[in-house]
Coordinates of C-alpha atoms in Angstrom, one line a residue:
X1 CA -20.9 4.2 -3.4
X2 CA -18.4 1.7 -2.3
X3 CA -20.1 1.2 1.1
X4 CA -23.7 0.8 -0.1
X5 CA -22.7 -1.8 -2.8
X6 CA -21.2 -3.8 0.3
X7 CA -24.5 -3.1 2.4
X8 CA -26.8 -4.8 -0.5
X9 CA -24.5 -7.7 -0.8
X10 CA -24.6 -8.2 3.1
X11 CA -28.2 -7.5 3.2
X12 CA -28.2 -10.5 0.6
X13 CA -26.4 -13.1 2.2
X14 CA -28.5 -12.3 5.4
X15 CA -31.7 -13.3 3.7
X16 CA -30.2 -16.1 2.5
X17 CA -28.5 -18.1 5.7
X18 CA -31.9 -17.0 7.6
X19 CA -33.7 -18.7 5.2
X20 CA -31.6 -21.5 4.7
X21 CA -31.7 -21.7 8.7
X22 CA -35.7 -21.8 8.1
X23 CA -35.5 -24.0 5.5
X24 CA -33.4 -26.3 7.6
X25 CA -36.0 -26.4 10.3
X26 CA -39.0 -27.6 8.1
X27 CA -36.7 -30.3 6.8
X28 CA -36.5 -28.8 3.2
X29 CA -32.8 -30.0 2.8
X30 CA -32.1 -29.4 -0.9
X31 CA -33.6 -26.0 -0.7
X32 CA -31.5 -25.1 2.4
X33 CA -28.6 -26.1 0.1
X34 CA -29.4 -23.8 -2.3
X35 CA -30.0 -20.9 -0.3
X36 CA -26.4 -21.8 1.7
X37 CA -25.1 -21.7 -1.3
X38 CA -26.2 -18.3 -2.7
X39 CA -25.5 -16.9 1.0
X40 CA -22.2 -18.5 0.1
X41 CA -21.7 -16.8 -3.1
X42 CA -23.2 -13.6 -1.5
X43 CA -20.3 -13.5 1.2
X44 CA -17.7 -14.0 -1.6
X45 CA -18.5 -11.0 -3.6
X46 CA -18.2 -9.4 -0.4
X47 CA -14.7 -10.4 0.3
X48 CA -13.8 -10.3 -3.4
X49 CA -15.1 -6.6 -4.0
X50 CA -13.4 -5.4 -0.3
X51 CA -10.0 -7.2 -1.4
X52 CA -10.0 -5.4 -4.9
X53 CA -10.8 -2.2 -3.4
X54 CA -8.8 -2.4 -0.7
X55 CA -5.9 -3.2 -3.7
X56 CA -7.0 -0.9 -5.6
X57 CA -6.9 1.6 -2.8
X58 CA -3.0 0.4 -2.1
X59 CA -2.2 0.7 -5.7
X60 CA -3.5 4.8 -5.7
X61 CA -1.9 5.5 -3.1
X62 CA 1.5 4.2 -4.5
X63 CA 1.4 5.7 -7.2
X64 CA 0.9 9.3 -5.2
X65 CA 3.9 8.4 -3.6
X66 CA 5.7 7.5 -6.5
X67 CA 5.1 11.2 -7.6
X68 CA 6.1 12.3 -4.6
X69 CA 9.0 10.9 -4.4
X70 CA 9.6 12.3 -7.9
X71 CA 9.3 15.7 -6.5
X72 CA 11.6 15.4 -4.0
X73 CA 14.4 14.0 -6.6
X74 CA 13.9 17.2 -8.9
X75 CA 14.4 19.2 -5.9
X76 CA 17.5 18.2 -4.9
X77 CA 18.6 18.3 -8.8
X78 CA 17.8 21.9 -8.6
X79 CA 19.6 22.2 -4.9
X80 CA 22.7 20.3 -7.4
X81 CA 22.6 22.9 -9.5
X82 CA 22.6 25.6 -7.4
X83 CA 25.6 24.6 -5.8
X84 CA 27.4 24.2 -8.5
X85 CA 27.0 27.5 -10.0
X86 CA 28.2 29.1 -6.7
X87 CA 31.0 26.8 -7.0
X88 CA 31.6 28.5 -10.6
X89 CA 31.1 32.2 -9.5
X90 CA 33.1 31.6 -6.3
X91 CA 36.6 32.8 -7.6
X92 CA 37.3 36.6 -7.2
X93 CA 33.9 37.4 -6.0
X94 CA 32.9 41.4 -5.4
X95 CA 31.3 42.5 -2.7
X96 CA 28.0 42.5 -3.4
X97 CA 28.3 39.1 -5.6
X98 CA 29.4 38.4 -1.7
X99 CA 26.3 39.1 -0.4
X100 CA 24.3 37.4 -3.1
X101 CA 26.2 34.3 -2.2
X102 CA 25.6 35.0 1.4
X103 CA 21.7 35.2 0.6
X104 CA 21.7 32.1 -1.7
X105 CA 23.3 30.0 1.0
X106 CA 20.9 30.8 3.4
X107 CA 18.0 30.1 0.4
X108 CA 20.0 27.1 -0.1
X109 CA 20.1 26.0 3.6
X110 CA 15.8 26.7 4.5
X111 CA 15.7 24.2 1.1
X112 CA 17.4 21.9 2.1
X113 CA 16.1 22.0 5.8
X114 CA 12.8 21.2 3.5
X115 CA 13.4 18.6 1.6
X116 CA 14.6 16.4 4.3
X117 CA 11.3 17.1 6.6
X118 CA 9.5 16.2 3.5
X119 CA 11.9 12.9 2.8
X120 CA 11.5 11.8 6.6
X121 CA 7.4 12.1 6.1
X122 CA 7.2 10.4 3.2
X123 CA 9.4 7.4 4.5
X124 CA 6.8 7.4 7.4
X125 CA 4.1 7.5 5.2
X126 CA 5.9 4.5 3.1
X127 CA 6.0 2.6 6.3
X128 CA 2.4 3.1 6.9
X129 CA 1.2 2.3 3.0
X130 CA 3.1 -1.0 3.3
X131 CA 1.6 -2.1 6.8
X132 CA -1.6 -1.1 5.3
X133 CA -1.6 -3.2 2.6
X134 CA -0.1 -6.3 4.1
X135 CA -3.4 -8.3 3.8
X136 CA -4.6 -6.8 0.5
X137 CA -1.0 -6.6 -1.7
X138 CA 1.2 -9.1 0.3
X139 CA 3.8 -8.9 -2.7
X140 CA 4.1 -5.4 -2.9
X141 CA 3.7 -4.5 0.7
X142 CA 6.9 -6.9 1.0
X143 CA 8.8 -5.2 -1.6
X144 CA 7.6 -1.5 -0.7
X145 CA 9.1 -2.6 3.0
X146 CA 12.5 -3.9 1.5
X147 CA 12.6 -0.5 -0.4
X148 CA 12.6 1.8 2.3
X149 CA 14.7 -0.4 4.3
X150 CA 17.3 -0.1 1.4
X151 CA 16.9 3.5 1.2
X152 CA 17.6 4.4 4.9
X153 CA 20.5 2.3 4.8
X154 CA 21.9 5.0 2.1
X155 CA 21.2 7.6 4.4
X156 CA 20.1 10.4 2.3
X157 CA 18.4 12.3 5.7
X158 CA 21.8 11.9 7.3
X159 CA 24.2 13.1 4.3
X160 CA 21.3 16.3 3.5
X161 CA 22.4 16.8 7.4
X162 CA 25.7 16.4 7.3
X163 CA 25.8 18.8 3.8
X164 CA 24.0 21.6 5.8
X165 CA 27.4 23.3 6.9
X166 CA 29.4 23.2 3.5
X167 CA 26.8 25.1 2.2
X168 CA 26.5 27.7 5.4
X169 CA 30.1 28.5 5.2
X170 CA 30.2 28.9 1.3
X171 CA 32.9 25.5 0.6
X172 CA 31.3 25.3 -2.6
X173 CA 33.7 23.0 -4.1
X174 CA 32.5 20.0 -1.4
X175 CA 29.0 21.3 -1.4
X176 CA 28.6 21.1 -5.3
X177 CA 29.8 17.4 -5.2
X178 CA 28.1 16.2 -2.2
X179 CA 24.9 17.8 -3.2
X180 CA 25.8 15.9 -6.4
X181 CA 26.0 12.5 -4.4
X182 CA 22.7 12.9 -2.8
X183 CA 20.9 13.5 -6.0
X184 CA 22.3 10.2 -7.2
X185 CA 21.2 8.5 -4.4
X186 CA 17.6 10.1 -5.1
X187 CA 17.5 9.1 -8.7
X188 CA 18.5 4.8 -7.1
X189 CA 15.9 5.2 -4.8
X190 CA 13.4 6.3 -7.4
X191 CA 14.5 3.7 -9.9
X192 CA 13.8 1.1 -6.7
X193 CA 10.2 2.5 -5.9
X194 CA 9.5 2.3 -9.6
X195 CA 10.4 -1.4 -9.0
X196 CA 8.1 -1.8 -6.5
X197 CA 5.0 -0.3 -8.4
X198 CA 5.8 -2.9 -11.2
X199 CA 5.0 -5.7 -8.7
X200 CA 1.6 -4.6 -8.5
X201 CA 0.7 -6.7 -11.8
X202 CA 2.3 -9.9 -10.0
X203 CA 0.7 -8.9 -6.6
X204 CA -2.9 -8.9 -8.4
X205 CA -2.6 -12.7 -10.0
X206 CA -1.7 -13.7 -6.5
X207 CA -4.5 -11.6 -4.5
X208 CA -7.0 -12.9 -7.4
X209 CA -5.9 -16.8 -6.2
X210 CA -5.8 -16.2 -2.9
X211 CA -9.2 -15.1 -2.7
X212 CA -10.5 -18.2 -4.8
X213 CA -8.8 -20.1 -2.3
X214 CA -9.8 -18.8 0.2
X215 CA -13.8 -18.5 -1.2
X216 CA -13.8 -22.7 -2.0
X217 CA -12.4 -23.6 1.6
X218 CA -15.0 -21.0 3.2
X219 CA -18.0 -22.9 0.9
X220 CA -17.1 -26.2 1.3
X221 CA -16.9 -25.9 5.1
X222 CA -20.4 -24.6 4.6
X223 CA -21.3 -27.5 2.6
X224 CA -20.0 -29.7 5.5
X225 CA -22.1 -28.1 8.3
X226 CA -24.9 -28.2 6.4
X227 CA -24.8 -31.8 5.5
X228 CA -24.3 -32.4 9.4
X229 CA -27.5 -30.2 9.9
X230 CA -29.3 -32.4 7.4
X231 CA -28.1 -35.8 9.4
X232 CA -29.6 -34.2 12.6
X233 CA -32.7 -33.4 11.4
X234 CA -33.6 -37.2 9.9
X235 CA -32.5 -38.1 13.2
X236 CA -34.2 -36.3 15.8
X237 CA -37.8 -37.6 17.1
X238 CA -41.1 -37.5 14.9
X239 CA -38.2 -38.8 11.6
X240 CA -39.0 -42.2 10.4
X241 CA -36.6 -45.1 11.8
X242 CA -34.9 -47.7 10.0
X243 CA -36.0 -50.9 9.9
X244 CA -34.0 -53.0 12.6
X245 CA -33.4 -50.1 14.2
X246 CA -35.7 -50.7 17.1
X247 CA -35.6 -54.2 19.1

């Protein structure tokens, strides 16, 4: 849908610079003017319907992260949580509460192993989202790339690491606060993305401008050529000659 929509509004401003050009040649100025100008007009829907889906597009796919990254937050709540009840049932354990332990590090352990594969891809997919929409969300691609810069400088991937072996060798007590720790840095980093998203409002005022700018400078160069066109035409042989012209 999207691409034929852009098709008919090429297609348009193609018939109209060709007949302008026509125009043009059979010295029919003011018509060639108004062609030029609904090629112009043609070429700015264009650019205005690719920059709002394109935004559109940036803004979708934001929001999917934003849930995303709201996944991975509850997960390591419920990694929290885990840990802390094997910190409570830790004292005096039998032997087959040992073994449960045993098993519910190791469940522990392939979760967290998890989580921070899925916490590395979806920085990388952050990175690529805000590269992405550098043309299209300037604003928010800015903030979305200060965000993850902020968040690997609290090095969640590093401290889920660096957990791993409290939790292997049962040291509940460190592994029920750390755990902790790294859920708190999920909840910032979510509260930061959130940040982000709101940005999109601002970032759609400035596309909107940008692209008006950007339209009135790309017609009014057109109105400039064509006005040079027009000169050369009354100019070239066969065009009447002002008087005193000729000696």
């Amino acid at each position: 849908e999207q691409t034929r929509h852009t098709q008919e509004h090429l297609r348009d401003a193609r018939e109209q610079m060709q007949r302008s050009l026509d125009q043009l040649k059979e010295d029919q100025l003011q018509q060639a003017r108004a062609s030029g100008n609904r090629a112009l007009d043609a070429l700015g829907n264009i650019e205005e319907y690719l920059n709002q889906f394109s935004r559109g597009g940036a803004a979708q796919r934001l929001k999917e992260l934003q849930d995303e990254f709201e996944e991975l937050k509850d997960r390591q709540e419920q990694i929290a949580e885990r840990a802390d009840k094997m910190r409570e049932a830790q004292a005096n354990p039998s032997l087959e509460e040992q073994d449960e332990a045993t098993a519910e590090a190791e469940a522990l352990l392939d979760e967290k192993h998890r989580l921070q594969e899925d916490f590395a891809e979806l920085m990388s997919q952050g990175g690529e989202l805000a590269e992405r929409s550098s043309e299209s969300q300037e604003l928010m691609s800015r903030k979305l790339g200060d965000w993850l810069r902020e968040t690997a400088k609290e090095g969640i991937y590093e401290d889920i690491e660096n957990s791993k072996p409290l939790v292997k060798y049962g040291i509940w007590d460190n592994a029920s606060q750390e755990e902790k720790n790294i859920a708190q840095k999920f909840e910032d980093a979510a509260d930061g993305l959130e940040e982000v998203a709101n940005s999109l409002v601002e970032d759609e005022l400035e596309g909107l401008q940008k692209a008006l700018q950007n339209l009135d400078e790309l017609m009014q160069g057109a109105r400039t050529r064509m006005a040079r066109g027009g000169e050369q035409q009354q100019g070239e042989p066969g065009q009447q000659v002002p008087l005193g012209a000729e000696m």
